[in-house]
Structures are given as structure tokens and as C-alpha cells.
Amino acid sequence: MKIRQLPFLAALSWPMAALATDVTDVPEGLYFHHHDWIVACDNTLTCRAAGSAGNSDSTLSVLLTRAGGPNQSIIGQISLKPFDSQPQPEGPLSLRVQQRDLGVLATVKETGIHLLSLKQTAALLSALVRGGDIAVADTAGHAWPLSDKGAAAVLLKLDEYQGRLGTPGAVMRKGTKAESSVPAGLPTPLVRRAPTLAAALDDSALEMLAASPTLRAALRAPGNEPACEGLLKADPDLPISNSPLTIQRLDAKHLLVSVPCWRAAHNSGDGYWVIHEQPPYRPIRVTGDAYLYEDGQILAALRGLGPIDCISEHRWTWNGAEFVLTSAVVGVMCRHVLDGAWQLPTRISEVR
């Protein structure tokens, strides 16, 4: 059986370029994971770096968000949501950096999430790249350390992606290059969602097409790789080989074909293609990792194994000519507990 990658690895292979939106020259996005830190940058040049305590005994995590463009501040947030079996915070939480108490953390509406002041964020950043020794403490003396392992590499990637290297605003490799040289942030791409036809209860033409060997051969043709197990000839060692095709109408010109492509212990993926109703079918592969099509949108998700579930999700939207990748959200690190407080998009869109 085919073994699937965990989300933090699989995210590196998702197609991010050449997307049909109202914004041209959209960047591919960035995902980089090093030790206890992750950075994900989306197509607007906004970057989010997340770090953890570095072990499964603590749910402490931090999120650092910076929009693209010159003179943008870094917004810091901290999450602490211990499991029931772990010590619970007592009283207000404070940030401690290299033995200095930097004051109480501001709370937000969501339980367990705290907002850092600009001063606290600056001190945190300095410690992350110069010596570490960062913790969150409560009034009863409990302390939750934050790992700095991997932070410097992640913050360097963030600076590099946003074009900040050599400027005063860089976290790493500061310099005298004008802040105005930093590329401006990009607008959120607009994708117009096209109407689709409702599924018919009885469509004999589609039933006949689903049984067509010619269509199945077209879906297996070179260019539709990677291979989809459900399209292979029947094989007792491949449980989903020779799976039946499912076909539905998108509009008067386009059909959507799907078939199971792979199955694993905790994940599965179906393949989706857009085709013409008559040969040559000209199949266009959307993905081989989906779990759902509904109302003009295809969703794919991968669940990672770890102390908690962590999901990476991708969404494609039908614009009348093709399915456009409109959302890509990377799950949290699975081998340590970034407790699900943060989402790390590498692709965002406004869908209308």
C-alpha cells in the first residue's frame, strides 16, 4: 500500500504556481520546518512563524505574524492550553526572557491565547536568535519554556522571502539598505466561483461514460501522473484497483470524474479530473488527494500522526474553466505539540 507523507512534508509538494486568478505573478508561497520551528508564507507575502516547547509534555506555542511590505511590525501571540492531566496556569501569565520579567501577557477572547506587546515581541525575537532562555510563567511559579531550536533558520527564511535581508527591519542580517526597498505586500487574489449543475438522480449518458475503457485509458495517459491505483487493472494485491468511475456535470461543457487513488491507515485520496463529455476527453487532473467534492469545490486533507490530530487542507474552486487552488493551510507540527491554535496558510484567496 502506498505510504503517504505527513502534512509538514506533503505541503512542500503541493502545486502553488500558475494559478488562474485576477492577480498575476503570484509567488509560490513558502513552507520551511527546522527543529521546533515552522514558517509558512502565503501568496500575499504575509509570513507566519510558529514555535513550540520542543516536547510533548507542554502545549506552549508562539505565533509570529508579519505582513509583506516595508515598515511592518511583527505581531506576537502565545498559546497555552494544557491537557487535563497537565498543570493548569494559575492567575495571569507573564513573559520571562533571560531571567527578566517582561510583564503580564494580554488575553484575547479565545481561551488560552495571549497577545504580546511590541516590546515583549522585540525581546522575544532578540532571545530567539541570541541565547534563548524564554518561558511563560504563572503566579504560582509554574513555568513553561519555549524552545529556540530552529528559530534563527526559520526567521532567516522569513526575512529572505519578504525581501528584508540587509534592511534595518530584518530580524536576521540587518543592514543599511533602505526600508523602502522591501517589496510591497500583494493583494489577496480574487477568484470568481462559477455556478455548477446539481447532480441528476438518473443520467444514463454519464453511466455509460463511466464504463468506457477509452475514458479510463485517457485518465491513465502520460501527463496524468502520479499514477492512480483506482485506474489500474484489477489486481488482488491492490484493493482499490479497477475502481468504478464517478462522473457528474459541472456545466454544459465540462464533466468532473473521480475515482479512489490511494488508501492508507489514517488518510485516503481520490483523484479528480475535468473532462469533455465527448472524445477526445482531454482530461485535466486537479488532484489525487481529495476527499470531497461539493458545490463547485474540491477539498483535500492529510492527517498527521502525533500527540494530537494535525490537518493540512487544500481547496480548489471551479471558476467556469478550471479548478483553481484557492486555499492551502498547513497543519501544525505533529511530532511535538503545537496545540492546533495556529493555521499556517501558504495560499489564500477571496472567493466570490
Short mmCIF file of C-alpha atoms in Angstrom, two decimals:
data_model
loop_
_atom_site.label_atom_id
_atom_site.label_comp_id
_atom_site.label_asym_id
_atom_site.label_seq_id
_atom_site.Cartn_x
_atom_site.Cartn_y
_atom_site.Cartn_z
CA MET A 1 0.00 0.00 0.00
CA LYS A 2 1.22 3.45 -0.83
CA ILE A 3 2.61 5.37 2.16
CA ARG A 4 1.59 9.00 2.32
CA GLN A 5 3.71 11.86 3.60
CA LEU A 6 2.89 13.70 6.80
CA PRO A 7 1.42 17.19 6.32
CA PHE A 8 4.59 19.11 7.10
CA LEU A 9 6.37 17.17 4.33
CA ALA A 10 3.47 16.87 1.92
CA ALA A 11 2.96 20.62 1.90
CA LEU A 12 6.24 21.01 0.07
CA SER A 13 4.92 19.13 -2.95
CA TRP A 14 1.58 20.84 -3.47
CA PRO A 15 1.35 22.84 -6.73
CA MET A 16 1.35 26.54 -5.89
CA ALA A 17 2.20 28.25 -9.17
CA ALA A 18 0.42 29.17 -12.41
CA LEU A 19 -2.94 29.73 -10.78
CA ALA A 20 -5.73 31.50 -12.65
CA THR A 21 -6.62 34.49 -10.51
CA ASP A 22 -7.07 38.21 -11.01
CA VAL A 23 -3.52 38.82 -9.74
CA THR A 24 -0.56 37.98 -11.98
CA ASP A 25 2.92 36.88 -10.96
CA VAL A 26 1.65 35.31 -7.74
CA PRO A 27 4.54 33.82 -5.72
CA GLU A 28 4.57 30.14 -4.93
CA GLY A 29 4.48 30.52 -1.17
CA LEU A 30 6.95 29.16 1.36
CA TYR A 31 6.91 26.33 3.86
CA PHE A 32 10.04 25.61 5.92
CA HIS A 33 10.39 23.44 9.02
CA HIS A 34 13.54 23.26 11.15
CA HIS A 35 13.68 21.55 14.55
CA ASP A 36 10.98 23.13 16.75
CA TRP A 37 10.01 25.98 14.42
CA ILE A 38 7.99 26.35 11.22
CA VAL A 39 7.45 29.25 8.85
CA ALA A 40 4.73 29.48 6.20
CA CYS A 41 4.39 32.45 3.85
CA ASP A 42 1.38 32.92 1.64
CA ASN A 43 0.85 34.46 -1.78
CA THR A 44 0.27 37.95 -0.33
CA LEU A 45 3.81 37.87 1.17
CA THR A 46 2.44 37.56 4.70
CA CYS A 47 4.54 35.16 6.78
CA ARG A 48 3.70 33.24 9.95
CA ALA A 49 6.38 31.59 12.08
CA ALA A 50 5.35 29.15 14.81
CA GLY A 51 7.49 27.64 17.53
CA SER A 52 6.84 25.11 20.28
CA ALA A 53 8.21 23.99 23.61
CA GLY A 54 10.04 21.22 21.78
CA ASN A 55 8.50 18.29 23.64
CA SER A 56 5.16 16.57 24.04
CA ASP A 57 4.89 17.47 27.73
CA SER A 58 3.98 21.10 27.02
CA THR A 59 1.39 22.72 24.78
CA LEU A 60 3.10 26.12 24.82
CA SER A 61 3.49 27.63 21.35
CA VAL A 62 4.07 31.03 19.81
CA LEU A 63 2.99 32.59 16.52
CA LEU A 64 4.85 35.49 14.91
CA THR A 65 2.99 37.15 12.02
CA ARG A 66 4.40 39.75 9.66
CA ALA A 67 2.69 41.24 6.63
CA GLY A 68 4.69 41.88 3.49
CA GLY A 69 5.99 45.35 2.70
CA PRO A 70 8.26 47.94 4.35
CA ASN A 71 7.85 49.10 7.96
CA GLN A 72 5.67 46.18 9.00
CA SER A 73 5.69 45.19 12.68
CA ILE A 74 5.79 41.59 13.85
CA ILE A 75 2.68 40.59 15.80
CA GLY A 76 3.35 38.03 18.52
CA GLN A 77 0.84 35.65 20.09
CA ILE A 78 1.26 32.87 22.63
CA SER A 79 -0.95 29.84 23.15
CA LEU A 80 -1.01 27.74 26.31
CA LYS A 81 -3.78 25.16 26.56
CA PRO A 82 -2.58 22.31 28.81
CA PHE A 83 -4.28 18.95 28.65
CA ASP A 84 -6.43 17.96 31.63
CA SER A 85 -3.61 15.82 33.06
CA GLN A 86 -1.08 18.66 32.92
CA PRO A 87 -0.58 21.57 35.35
CA GLN A 88 -3.06 24.34 34.64
CA PRO A 89 -1.98 28.01 34.72
CA GLU A 90 -2.92 29.92 37.86
CA GLY A 91 -3.55 33.64 37.59
CA PRO A 92 -2.19 35.92 34.86
CA LEU A 93 0.68 34.72 32.70
CA SER A 94 3.92 36.66 32.32
CA LEU A 95 6.71 36.52 29.76
CA ARG A 96 10.20 35.88 31.07
CA VAL A 97 13.20 36.37 28.81
CA GLN A 98 16.71 35.62 30.05
CA GLN A 99 15.69 35.98 33.69
CA ARG A 100 13.84 39.27 33.10
CA ASP A 101 10.13 39.63 33.78
CA LEU A 102 8.65 41.43 30.79
CA GLY A 103 5.18 41.82 32.20
CA VAL A 104 1.78 40.21 32.03
CA LEU A 105 0.50 38.82 28.73
CA ALA A 106 -2.65 40.44 27.39
CA THR A 107 -5.52 37.99 26.96
CA VAL A 108 -7.83 37.82 23.98
CA LYS A 109 -11.34 36.46 23.67
CA GLU A 110 -10.21 32.91 22.88
CA THR A 111 -9.24 30.98 25.99
CA GLY A 112 -5.55 30.18 26.19
CA ILE A 113 -4.44 32.74 23.57
CA HIS A 114 -2.40 35.79 24.62
CA LEU A 115 -1.19 38.82 22.68
CA LEU A 116 2.35 40.14 23.08
CA SER A 117 3.08 43.85 23.19
CA LEU A 118 5.56 45.23 20.68
CA LYS A 119 8.15 45.48 23.48
CA GLN A 120 7.58 41.86 24.53
CA THR A 121 7.77 40.72 20.91
CA ALA A 122 11.06 42.56 20.35
CA ALA A 123 12.59 40.97 23.47
CA LEU A 124 11.33 37.55 22.41
CA LEU A 125 12.84 37.91 18.94
CA SER A 126 16.18 39.00 20.35
CA ALA A 127 16.31 35.99 22.67
CA LEU A 128 15.24 33.55 19.96
CA VAL A 129 18.35 34.34 17.93
CA ARG A 130 20.72 35.17 20.80
CA GLY A 131 20.75 32.78 23.71
CA GLY A 132 17.19 31.62 24.19
CA ASP A 133 16.03 31.20 27.83
CA ILE A 134 12.38 32.08 27.17
CA ALA A 135 9.45 30.99 29.29
CA VAL A 136 5.90 31.81 30.25
CA ALA A 137 5.17 31.73 33.98
CA ASP A 138 2.07 31.94 36.16
CA THR A 139 1.60 33.45 39.62
CA ALA A 140 2.06 30.06 41.33
CA GLY A 141 5.59 29.67 39.99
CA HIS A 142 4.87 27.22 37.18
CA ALA A 143 6.98 27.90 34.08
CA TRP A 144 6.58 26.71 30.50
CA PRO A 145 9.81 27.08 28.47
CA LEU A 146 9.78 27.94 24.76
CA SER A 147 12.35 26.28 22.51
CA ASP A 148 14.61 28.46 20.38
CA LYS A 149 15.94 25.46 18.45
CA GLY A 150 15.43 26.19 14.76
CA ALA A 151 14.14 29.74 15.28
CA ALA A 152 17.13 31.51 13.71
CA ALA A 153 16.89 29.46 10.50
CA VAL A 154 13.14 29.99 10.29
CA LEU A 155 13.38 33.76 10.85
CA LEU A 156 16.13 33.98 8.24
CA LYS A 157 13.81 32.27 5.74
CA LEU A 158 11.06 34.73 6.65
CA ASP A 159 13.33 37.73 6.05
CA GLU A 160 14.57 36.26 2.80
CA TYR A 161 11.09 35.53 1.45
CA GLN A 162 9.85 39.04 2.24
CA GLY A 163 12.96 40.70 0.78
CA ARG A 164 14.12 42.18 4.09
CA LEU A 165 17.72 40.93 4.21
CA GLY A 166 20.14 43.81 4.69
CA THR A 167 17.48 46.28 5.85
CA PRO A 168 17.04 47.76 9.34
CA GLY A 169 13.73 45.90 9.70
CA ALA A 170 15.22 42.43 9.18
CA VAL A 171 15.25 40.09 12.15
CA MET A 172 18.36 38.37 10.83
CA ARG A 173 21.20 40.01 8.86
CA LYS A 174 20.23 43.62 9.47
CA GLY A 175 21.84 46.27 7.30
CA THR A 176 21.59 49.80 5.97
CA LYS A 177 19.69 49.01 2.81
CA ALA A 178 16.66 51.32 2.54
CA GLU A 179 13.48 50.00 4.10
CA SER A 180 11.66 51.23 1.01
CA SER A 181 13.46 48.52 -0.97
CA VAL A 182 11.33 45.84 0.71
CA PRO A 183 8.75 44.56 -1.81
CA ALA A 184 5.19 45.65 -1.08
CA GLY A 185 2.69 43.08 0.09
CA LEU A 186 0.40 41.69 -2.60
CA PRO A 187 -3.40 41.89 -2.66
CA THR A 188 -5.43 38.79 -1.94
CA PRO A 189 -6.27 37.14 -5.28
CA LEU A 190 -9.91 37.24 -6.31
CA VAL A 191 -11.42 34.04 -7.68
CA ARG A 192 -14.95 34.15 -9.02
CA ARG A 193 -16.82 30.98 -8.22
CA ALA A 194 -18.87 29.76 -11.17
CA PRO A 195 -22.27 28.10 -10.76
CA THR A 196 -22.40 24.32 -11.18
CA LEU A 197 -25.18 21.94 -12.13
CA ALA A 198 -26.94 19.91 -9.48
CA ALA A 199 -26.33 16.16 -9.69
CA ALA A 200 -29.07 14.34 -11.61
CA LEU A 201 -30.62 11.29 -9.98
CA ASP A 202 -30.60 9.38 -13.27
CA ASP A 203 -28.17 10.29 -16.05
CA SER A 204 -27.81 7.30 -18.36
CA ALA A 205 -25.25 9.07 -20.57
CA LEU A 206 -22.90 9.54 -17.64
CA GLU A 207 -23.43 5.97 -16.51
CA MET A 208 -22.36 4.72 -19.94
CA LEU A 209 -19.38 7.07 -19.98
CA ALA A 210 -18.22 5.85 -16.56
CA ALA A 211 -17.93 2.34 -18.01
CA SER A 212 -15.93 3.49 -21.04
CA PRO A 213 -12.49 1.81 -21.42
CA THR A 214 -11.49 4.72 -23.67
CA LEU A 215 -12.08 7.25 -20.90
CA ARG A 216 -10.22 5.14 -18.35
CA ALA A 217 -7.29 4.88 -20.75
CA ALA A 218 -7.32 8.66 -21.24
CA LEU A 219 -7.14 9.18 -17.48
CA ARG A 220 -4.15 6.82 -17.29
CA ALA A 221 -2.34 8.51 -20.18
CA PRO A 222 1.06 10.18 -19.64
CA GLY A 223 0.66 13.62 -18.17
CA ASN A 224 -1.91 12.49 -15.63
CA GLU A 225 0.76 11.25 -13.25
CA PRO A 226 1.26 10.43 -10.47
CA ALA A 227 -0.42 7.09 -11.05
CA CYS A 228 -3.82 6.49 -9.51
CA GLU A 229 -4.28 3.00 -8.07
CA GLY A 230 -8.01 3.00 -8.77
CA LEU A 231 -7.33 3.27 -12.50
CA LEU A 232 -5.04 0.23 -12.63
CA LYS A 233 -6.21 -3.13 -13.92
CA ALA A 234 -7.76 -5.42 -11.31
CA ASP A 235 -5.08 -6.82 -9.01
CA PRO A 236 -5.83 -8.82 -5.82
CA ASP A 237 -2.81 -7.19 -4.15
CA LEU A 238 -4.22 -3.70 -4.81
CA PRO A 239 -7.59 -3.48 -3.03
CA ILE A 240 -8.86 -0.38 -4.84
CA SER A 241 -7.56 -1.25 -8.32
CA ASN A 242 -10.13 -1.09 -11.12
CA SER A 243 -12.45 1.08 -9.02
CA PRO A 244 -15.57 2.40 -10.77
CA LEU A 245 -15.52 5.96 -12.04
CA THR A 246 -17.91 8.57 -10.69
CA ILE A 247 -18.95 11.32 -13.12
CA GLN A 248 -21.03 14.45 -12.59
CA ARG A 249 -21.78 17.50 -14.65
CA LEU A 250 -20.09 20.80 -13.86
CA ASP A 251 -21.79 22.77 -16.65
CA ALA A 252 -22.91 22.30 -20.25
CA LYS A 253 -19.32 21.80 -21.46
CA HIS A 254 -17.43 20.16 -18.58
CA LEU A 255 -17.71 16.98 -16.56
CA LEU A 256 -15.96 16.02 -13.33
CA VAL A 257 -14.59 12.48 -12.98
CA SER A 258 -13.42 10.96 -9.72
CA VAL A 259 -12.01 7.62 -8.59
CA PRO A 260 -10.23 6.36 -5.46
CA CYS A 261 -6.47 6.77 -5.88
CA TRP A 262 -4.92 5.58 -2.62
CA ARG A 263 -5.77 4.36 0.86
CA ALA A 264 -3.62 4.39 3.98
CA ALA A 265 -4.16 3.79 7.69
CA HIS A 266 -5.24 7.32 8.58
CA ASN A 267 -5.60 9.03 5.20
CA SER A 268 -7.09 8.46 1.78
CA GLY A 269 -7.18 10.30 -1.50
CA ASP A 270 -9.47 10.39 -4.53
CA GLY A 271 -8.45 11.62 -7.94
CA TYR A 272 -10.41 14.31 -9.78
CA TRP A 273 -10.24 15.28 -13.46
CA VAL A 274 -12.15 17.78 -15.57
CA ILE A 275 -13.11 16.30 -18.95
CA HIS A 276 -15.21 16.95 -22.04
CA GLU A 277 -18.25 14.74 -22.50
CA GLN A 278 -17.21 13.55 -25.97
CA PRO A 279 -13.81 12.18 -27.07
CA PRO A 280 -11.14 13.34 -27.09
CA TYR A 281 -11.89 13.84 -23.41
CA ARG A 282 -8.81 15.99 -22.75
CA PRO A 283 -8.67 15.19 -19.01
CA ILE A 284 -7.17 17.86 -16.77
CA ARG A 285 -6.04 16.46 -13.42
CA VAL A 286 -6.92 18.56 -10.38
CA THR A 287 -5.57 16.39 -7.55
CA GLY A 288 -5.13 12.79 -6.45
CA ASP A 289 -5.53 13.53 -2.74
CA ALA A 290 -9.12 14.78 -2.34
CA TYR A 291 -11.80 13.52 0.00
CA LEU A 292 -14.81 15.61 -1.06
CA TYR A 293 -16.40 17.50 -3.93
CA GLU A 294 -19.30 19.78 -3.08
CA ASP A 295 -20.91 22.72 -4.81
CA GLY A 296 -18.02 23.64 -7.08
CA GLN A 297 -15.22 23.00 -4.58
CA ILE A 298 -12.80 20.10 -4.15
CA LEU A 299 -11.23 19.52 -0.74
CA ALA A 300 -8.12 17.54 0.15
CA ALA A 301 -6.82 16.90 3.65
CA LEU A 302 -3.97 14.95 5.19
CA ARG A 303 -3.98 13.97 8.84
CA GLY A 304 -0.61 13.69 10.55
CA LEU A 305 0.17 11.26 13.34
CA GLY A 306 1.20 12.78 16.64
CA PRO A 307 0.05 13.52 20.19
CA ILE A 308 -2.92 15.31 18.62
CA ASP A 309 -4.53 15.37 15.20
CA CYS A 310 -2.99 17.89 12.84
CA ILE A 311 -4.55 18.52 9.47
CA SER A 312 -3.29 20.09 6.27
CA GLU A 313 -6.10 21.14 3.95
CA HIS A 314 -6.26 22.31 0.34
CA ARG A 315 -9.27 23.65 -1.52
CA TRP A 316 -9.87 24.13 -5.25
CA THR A 317 -12.72 26.26 -6.60
CA TRP A 318 -14.41 25.98 -10.03
CA ASN A 319 -14.21 29.26 -11.95
CA GLY A 320 -16.06 28.11 -15.05
CA ALA A 321 -12.96 26.97 -16.94
CA GLU A 322 -10.83 25.13 -14.37
CA PHE A 323 -10.41 24.34 -10.70
CA VAL A 324 -8.18 26.96 -9.07
CA LEU A 325 -6.28 26.31 -5.84
CA THR A 326 -7.84 28.93 -3.56
CA SER A 327 -6.68 27.78 -0.12
CA ALA A 328 -3.72 25.86 1.27
CA VAL A 329 -3.36 25.57 5.03
CA VAL A 330 -0.52 23.63 6.61
CA GLY A 331 -1.23 21.74 9.81
CA VAL A 332 0.81 22.08 12.96
CA MET A 333 3.97 20.07 13.60
CA CYS A 334 2.97 16.53 14.53
CA ARG A 335 5.99 15.25 16.40
CA HIS A 336 5.65 17.98 19.04
CA VAL A 337 2.54 19.66 20.31
CA LEU A 338 1.76 22.92 18.60
CA ASP A 339 -1.69 22.59 20.00
CA GLY A 340 -3.75 23.42 16.95
CA ALA A 341 -4.09 27.09 17.86
CA TRP A 342 -2.42 28.26 14.66
CA GLN A 343 -3.15 27.84 11.00
CA LEU A 344 -0.29 28.40 8.58
CA PRO A 345 -1.62 29.21 5.10
CA THR A 346 0.60 29.11 2.07
CA ARG A 347 -2.28 30.11 -0.19
CA ILE A 348 -5.22 32.45 0.46
CA SER A 349 -7.88 33.82 -1.86
CA GLU A 350 -11.07 35.78 -1.79
CA VAL A 351 -13.78 33.63 -3.35
CA ARG A 352 -16.92 35.35 -4.57
#
